[in-house]
Amino acid sequence: MEPGGQLNMQELLQQAQAMQQQLFTAQRELAEAEVKGTAGGGLVTATVNGQGEVTGLSIDPKAIDADDPADTAETVADLVLAAIRDAGREAQELQQEKMGPLAQGLGGAGGIPGLGGGGDLPGGFPGLGGQGS
């Protein structure tokens, strides 16, 4: 801040532009990243991008019991859900790793003056606000 408590608008704009570039870079990295989640000791593997979108699913043929198709269908469905949840947790951790420092910088020391750290970040990353995350 300048003497007298006035914000230096040029400095504020430069900080905002730098934050915006970091945010775009982090979002691009998340969109390109892939994480995997597994269930049933690897019988089912779900692949999720860093934004939490399922991009692939693999089911090992060993998970299929041709003698009991009804039970197999139920078991495979449970394994698929578990693998997707596991991959989703991995994606959330990756989001926190990439976006968390940006959210904390919005309201913390060295961040942009006058901006609080509360709320959700734009771009589909709820829960990564700077407070209580």
Tab-separated table of C-alpha atoms in Angstrom:
chain	number	residue	atom	x	y	z
A	1	MET	CA	0.000	0.000	0.000
A	2	GLU	CA	1.031	3.574	-0.565
A	3	PRO	CA	1.379	6.005	2.334
A	4	GLY	CA	-1.997	7.005	3.725
A	5	GLY	CA	-3.489	3.544	3.176
A	6	GLN	CA	-4.249	3.969	-0.536
A	7	LEU	CA	-4.059	0.904	-2.758
A	8	ASN	CA	-1.567	1.057	-5.582
A	9	MET	CA	-3.940	0.176	-8.436
A	10	GLN	CA	-1.148	-0.740	-10.835
A	11	GLU	CA	0.328	-3.181	-8.311
A	12	LEU	CA	-3.132	-4.593	-7.582
A	13	LEU	CA	-3.787	-5.162	-11.297
A	14	GLN	CA	-0.408	-6.842	-11.761
A	15	GLN	CA	-1.099	-9.179	-8.839
A	16	ALA	CA	-4.563	-9.974	-10.202
A	17	GLN	CA	-3.153	-10.762	-13.645
A	18	ALA	CA	-0.458	-12.997	-12.153
A	19	MET	CA	-3.060	-14.856	-10.071
A	20	GLN	CA	-5.303	-15.273	-13.111
A	21	GLN	CA	-2.421	-16.750	-15.119
A	22	GLN	CA	-1.570	-19.143	-12.277
A	23	LEU	CA	-5.226	-20.171	-12.060
A	24	PHE	CA	-5.442	-20.858	-15.801
A	25	THR	CA	-2.207	-22.839	-15.690
A	26	ALA	CA	-3.432	-24.935	-12.754
A	27	GLN	CA	-6.791	-25.581	-14.454
A	28	ARG	CA	-5.037	-26.686	-17.668
A	29	GLU	CA	-2.742	-29.007	-15.709
A	30	LEU	CA	-5.772	-30.522	-13.939
A	31	ALA	CA	-7.614	-31.056	-17.224
A	32	GLU	CA	-4.583	-32.880	-18.647
A	33	ALA	CA	-3.779	-34.917	-15.523
A	34	GLU	CA	-5.013	-38.473	-15.007
A	35	VAL	CA	-5.378	-40.352	-11.739
A	36	LYS	CA	-6.469	-43.920	-11.168
A	37	GLY	CA	-8.600	-45.525	-8.523
A	38	THR	CA	-8.927	-49.240	-7.953
A	39	ALA	CA	-11.204	-51.671	-6.158
A	40	GLY	CA	-11.285	-55.399	-5.543
A	41	GLY	CA	-7.523	-55.686	-5.417
A	42	GLY	CA	-7.192	-54.216	-8.901
A	43	LEU	CA	-10.119	-56.069	-10.513
A	44	VAL	CA	-11.649	-52.702	-11.429
A	45	THR	CA	-9.699	-49.563	-12.309
A	46	ALA	CA	-11.261	-46.161	-12.939
A	47	THR	CA	-9.315	-43.376	-14.612
A	48	VAL	CA	-10.328	-39.811	-13.793
A	49	ASN	CA	-8.906	-36.513	-14.995
A	50	GLY	CA	-7.798	-33.883	-12.521
A	51	GLN	CA	-11.201	-32.215	-12.722
A	52	GLY	CA	-12.925	-35.384	-11.516
A	53	GLU	CA	-14.369	-36.525	-14.850
A	54	VAL	CA	-14.270	-40.286	-15.454
A	55	THR	CA	-12.218	-40.906	-18.606
A	56	GLY	CA	-11.749	-44.664	-18.481
A	57	LEU	CA	-12.874	-47.854	-16.805
A	58	SER	CA	-11.224	-51.262	-16.849
A	59	ILE	CA	-12.781	-54.486	-15.522
A	60	ASP	CA	-10.581	-57.560	-15.229
A	61	PRO	CA	-12.299	-60.653	-16.700
A	62	LYS	CA	-11.530	-62.439	-13.423
A	63	ALA	CA	-14.289	-60.307	-11.851
A	64	ILE	CA	-16.895	-62.109	-13.972
A	65	ASP	CA	-18.454	-65.350	-12.747
A	66	ALA	CA	-20.395	-66.799	-15.683
A	67	ASP	CA	-22.101	-69.297	-13.356
A	68	ASP	CA	-23.745	-66.515	-11.312
A	69	PRO	CA	-24.469	-63.533	-13.571
A	70	ALA	CA	-26.854	-61.759	-11.155
A	71	ASP	CA	-24.378	-61.803	-8.267
A	72	THR	CA	-21.529	-60.892	-10.614
A	73	ALA	CA	-23.434	-57.881	-11.953
A	74	GLU	CA	-24.059	-56.613	-8.424
A	75	THR	CA	-20.473	-57.201	-7.358
A	76	VAL	CA	-19.026	-55.529	-10.457
A	77	ALA	CA	-21.346	-52.533	-9.990
A	78	ASP	CA	-20.125	-52.163	-6.398
A	79	LEU	CA	-16.491	-52.462	-7.505
A	80	VAL	CA	-17.005	-49.850	-10.240
A	81	LEU	CA	-18.497	-47.392	-7.757
A	82	ALA	CA	-15.685	-48.023	-5.290
A	83	ALA	CA	-13.030	-47.517	-7.984
A	84	ILE	CA	-14.660	-44.266	-9.137
A	85	ARG	CA	-14.814	-43.001	-5.543
A	86	ASP	CA	-11.164	-43.920	-5.044
A	87	ALA	CA	-10.188	-42.073	-8.213
A	88	GLY	CA	-12.354	-39.120	-7.164
A	89	ARG	CA	-10.456	-38.864	-3.877
A	90	GLU	CA	-7.195	-38.888	-5.801
A	91	ALA	CA	-8.528	-36.133	-8.093
A	92	GLN	CA	-9.554	-34.037	-5.069
A	93	GLU	CA	-6.081	-34.380	-3.601
A	94	LEU	CA	-4.593	-33.293	-6.912
A	95	GLN	CA	-6.992	-30.331	-7.066
A	96	GLN	CA	-5.986	-29.290	-3.557
A	97	GLU	CA	-2.326	-29.615	-4.475
A	98	LYS	CA	-2.726	-27.453	-7.595
A	99	MET	CA	-5.431	-25.010	-6.512
A	100	GLY	CA	-5.068	-24.816	-2.730
A	101	PRO	CA	-2.063	-22.482	-2.720
A	102	LEU	CA	-3.901	-20.150	-5.105
A	103	ALA	CA	-6.986	-20.064	-2.899
A	104	GLN	CA	-4.891	-19.350	0.180
A	105	GLY	CA	-3.045	-16.593	-1.679
A	106	LEU	CA	-6.273	-14.758	-2.437
A	107	GLY	CA	-6.811	-13.763	1.170
A	108	GLY	CA	-3.598	-14.631	2.971
A	109	ALA	CA	-0.322	-12.869	3.463
A	110	GLY	CA	1.158	-11.833	0.157
A	111	GLY	CA	-2.191	-12.184	-1.569
A	112	ILE	CA	-4.219	-9.539	-3.262
A	113	PRO	CA	-5.119	-6.848	-0.710
A	114	GLY	CA	-8.798	-6.431	0.011
A	115	LEU	CA	-9.853	-9.884	-1.185
A	116	GLY	CA	-11.104	-12.361	1.362
A	117	GLY	CA	-10.174	-16.004	1.190
A	118	GLY	CA	-13.711	-17.330	1.693
A	119	GLY	CA	-16.008	-18.821	-0.918
A	120	ASP	CA	-15.413	-21.192	-3.743
A	121	LEU	CA	-12.997	-20.757	-6.591
A	122	PRO	CA	-14.412	-20.322	-10.068
A	123	GLY	CA	-13.998	-23.098	-12.565
A	124	GLY	CA	-15.645	-25.979	-10.741
A	125	PHE	CA	-13.447	-26.388	-7.697
A	126	PRO	CA	-15.870	-26.067	-4.777
A	127	GLY	CA	-14.484	-26.427	-1.302
A	128	LEU	CA	-11.067	-25.032	-2.113
A	129	GLY	CA	-11.725	-21.580	-0.668
A	130	GLY	CA	-9.046	-20.218	1.622
A	131	GLN	CA	-10.999	-20.660	4.864
A	132	GLY	CA	-11.395	-23.989	6.608
A	133	SER	CA	-10.212	-26.089	3.704
